[in-house]
Amino acid sequence: MFAAKSYTSRHHIAIVAMACLCVLLGGPSYAAGADSLIIAGTTYYEPGVSGPGWAWTDADHLELNGYAGEAIGADGDLVLTLAGQNSVTESHAPDADITLCGMEVWGNMTLRGTGTLTATGSQSGIHVSQAFVVDSCAVDARADGADITDEAVAGVIASDMAVRGGGRVFAAGAGSGAGVRAYGVFVQDAGLGDGAAGCRLSVDVSWLDAAGADGGVACLGGSLVSARFVTPVGGAFGASGVVDAGGAVEPHVVVEPDVATPPAGETDGRDVPGGGTSDPAADVTPLPESPPRGPRQIPC
């Protein structure tokens, strides 16, 4: 997470109470532009810079091609184009600007391209404060829970998430610390309480494999388009995530594209049980509340 003077301990850094936006996840990529970029331990405030395996070409566009290094962070919306194999890992330097995750974006982020990205961290592999889209590329995001207590950990943490264009996502969270809740994908409620769309997972003709002891996918709802639950069989979106046919939270969720694509004009938003307005299973555990995150500070 971005460093902040108000932080007192790694153990007390909370997952941000993210603002769920009313966004159309199947729509265009988000690209208003980032005000700053942190990569390989250095902060940049203007695009047009590059280094081994990376190039920040425009305010809203970062390219990775064979990058292997410390965490990447952006303050604002970012579209990241992947080529080749790339990896980001949490920095353990005492003065690191980003801690606890491999990639952190304070805004919307779209990953696209023909390449791959592996992101690892203690609390999350990838953390996106608003909407996160994986479009056509392959992503492996993992959180190991090292030195984390009384927090949720997840491979991916975001306010909304969409996987589309044949994208492939593997996400896993683990941890043995006191009070740790582990998820594969954690799409968090901001507690707006106004019925706005958000905090949902959408998978459109793509692959998702998410695992965590407390739930493979934690979200407030979702939809599958020309895709199906392979695990659990008879899976559905419940009140706080993906559940099995009996309504129990499923620790391992696998989604794959349907073999046959429905004819044009037919909807396969699949009206997944629990994904619409129907009452969710009564025994589904509500999403855990996370304390609000303290103020963040972009280093000068």
Tab-separated table of C-alpha atoms in Angstrom, residues 49-166:
chain	number	residue	atom	x	y	z
A	49	VAL	CA	10.080	7.686	-19.073
A	50	SER	CA	11.205	4.077	-19.310
A	51	GLY	CA	13.454	1.466	-17.803
A	52	PRO	CA	14.302	-2.232	-18.165
A	53	GLY	CA	11.092	-3.951	-19.238
A	54	TRP	CA	8.783	-0.935	-18.868
A	55	ALA	CA	7.735	2.314	-20.535
A	56	TRP	CA	5.278	4.939	-19.250
A	57	THR	CA	4.241	6.312	-22.620
A	58	ASP	CA	1.206	8.421	-21.678
A	59	ALA	CA	-0.458	9.444	-18.420
A	60	ASP	CA	-2.991	6.664	-18.879
A	61	HIS	CA	-0.734	4.021	-20.450
A	62	LEU	CA	2.049	1.840	-19.087
A	63	GLU	CA	3.731	-0.903	-21.107
A	64	LEU	CA	5.443	-3.924	-19.578
A	65	ASN	CA	7.579	-6.253	-21.674
A	66	GLY	CA	9.703	-8.641	-19.651
A	67	TYR	CA	9.589	-6.533	-16.475
A	68	ALA	CA	10.639	-8.319	-13.304
A	69	GLY	CA	10.985	-6.140	-10.246
A	70	GLU	CA	9.514	-4.458	-7.214
A	71	ALA	CA	5.963	-3.241	-6.796
A	72	ILE	CA	4.244	-0.877	-9.235
A	73	GLY	CA	1.832	1.820	-8.085
A	74	ALA	CA	-0.194	4.533	-9.820
A	75	ASP	CA	-2.208	7.443	-8.459
A	76	GLY	CA	-5.032	7.577	-11.005
A	77	ASP	CA	-6.484	5.518	-13.848
A	78	LEU	CA	-4.131	3.277	-15.786
A	79	VAL	CA	-4.234	0.995	-18.813
A	80	LEU	CA	-1.384	-1.497	-18.700
A	81	THR	CA	-0.395	-3.357	-21.870
A	82	LEU	CA	1.442	-6.627	-21.323
A	83	ALA	CA	3.903	-8.315	-23.681
A	84	GLY	CA	6.051	-11.279	-22.730
A	85	GLN	CA	6.320	-12.541	-19.152
A	86	ASN	CA	6.217	-9.968	-16.360
A	87	SER	CA	6.336	-10.127	-12.563
A	88	VAL	CA	5.984	-7.701	-9.670
A	89	THR	CA	6.694	-8.443	-6.043
A	90	GLU	CA	6.081	-6.596	-2.798
A	91	SER	CA	8.995	-4.453	-1.706
A	92	HIS	CA	10.473	-5.180	1.704
A	93	ALA	CA	12.662	-2.077	1.838
A	94	PRO	CA	12.027	-0.106	5.064
A	95	ASP	CA	11.389	3.111	3.100
A	96	ALA	CA	9.290	1.543	0.340
A	97	ASP	CA	6.477	3.700	-1.079
A	98	ILE	CA	4.279	0.648	-1.704
A	99	THR	CA	3.967	-2.141	0.825
A	100	LEU	CA	1.808	-5.230	1.257
A	101	CYS	CA	1.058	-5.735	-2.457
A	102	GLY	CA	2.727	-6.289	-5.798
A	103	MET	CA	0.648	-3.763	-7.745
A	104	GLU	CA	-1.525	-0.934	-6.435
A	105	VAL	CA	-3.608	1.519	-8.467
A	106	TRP	CA	-5.662	4.303	-6.896
A	107	GLY	CA	-8.226	4.550	-9.671
A	108	ASN	CA	-9.420	2.209	-12.424
A	109	MET	CA	-7.051	-0.247	-14.066
A	110	THR	CA	-7.251	-2.318	-17.236
A	111	LEU	CA	-4.732	-5.061	-18.013
A	112	ARG	CA	-4.600	-6.035	-21.679
A	113	GLY	CA	-2.279	-7.449	-24.308
A	114	THR	CA	-0.749	-10.781	-25.260
A	115	GLY	CA	1.568	-11.129	-22.275
A	116	THR	CA	1.331	-12.388	-18.705
A	117	LEU	CA	1.666	-10.821	-15.262
A	118	THR	CA	2.496	-12.473	-11.956
A	119	ALA	CA	1.906	-10.272	-8.903
A	120	THR	CA	2.658	-11.278	-5.320
A	121	GLY	CA	2.313	-9.562	-1.968
A	122	SER	CA	1.505	-10.217	1.659
A	123	GLN	CA	-1.982	-8.662	1.700
A	124	SER	CA	-2.759	-8.684	-2.034
A	125	GLY	CA	-1.097	-9.426	-5.321
A	126	ILE	CA	-3.094	-6.693	-7.073
A	127	HIS	CA	-5.010	-3.898	-5.326
A	128	VAL	CA	-7.252	-1.566	-7.377
A	129	SER	CA	-9.291	1.049	-5.522
A	130	GLN	CA	-11.964	1.247	-8.219
A	131	ALA	CA	-12.750	-0.981	-11.226
A	132	PHE	CA	-10.335	-3.669	-12.409
A	133	VAL	CA	-10.583	-5.167	-15.908
A	134	VAL	CA	-8.545	-8.069	-17.289
A	135	ASP	CA	-8.912	-8.044	-21.079
A	136	SER	CA	-7.359	-10.893	-23.095
A	137	CYS	CA	-4.156	-11.296	-21.048
A	138	ALA	CA	-3.196	-13.784	-18.319
A	139	VAL	CA	-2.802	-12.788	-14.659
A	140	ASP	CA	-1.546	-14.732	-11.644
A	141	ALA	CA	-2.111	-12.812	-8.392
A	142	ARG	CA	-1.282	-14.218	-4.962
A	143	ALA	CA	-1.188	-13.063	-1.341
A	144	ASP	CA	0.640	-15.122	1.266
A	145	GLY	CA	-0.562	-13.310	4.409
A	146	ALA	CA	2.958	-12.900	5.792
A	147	ASP	CA	2.924	-10.733	8.951
A	148	ILE	CA	-0.773	-9.887	8.440
A	149	THR	CA	-3.257	-10.064	11.320
A	150	ASP	CA	-6.911	-9.113	11.666
A	151	GLU	CA	-7.272	-8.312	7.946
A	152	ALA	CA	-8.625	-9.817	4.757
A	153	VAL	CA	-5.994	-10.990	2.289
A	154	ALA	CA	-6.656	-11.837	-1.358
A	155	GLY	CA	-4.909	-12.377	-4.641
A	156	VAL	CA	-6.995	-9.531	-6.089
A	157	ILE	CA	-8.719	-6.716	-4.190
A	158	ALA	CA	-10.903	-4.276	-6.164
A	159	SER	CA	-14.200	-2.402	-6.053
A	160	ASP	CA	-15.445	-4.053	-9.260
A	161	MET	CA	-13.868	-6.693	-11.452
A	162	ALA	CA	-14.406	-7.914	-15.008
A	163	VAL	CA	-12.591	-10.634	-16.937
A	164	ARG	CA	-13.276	-10.508	-20.671
A	165	GLY	CA	-11.850	-11.082	-24.125
A	166	GLY	CA	-10.569	-14.552	-23.293
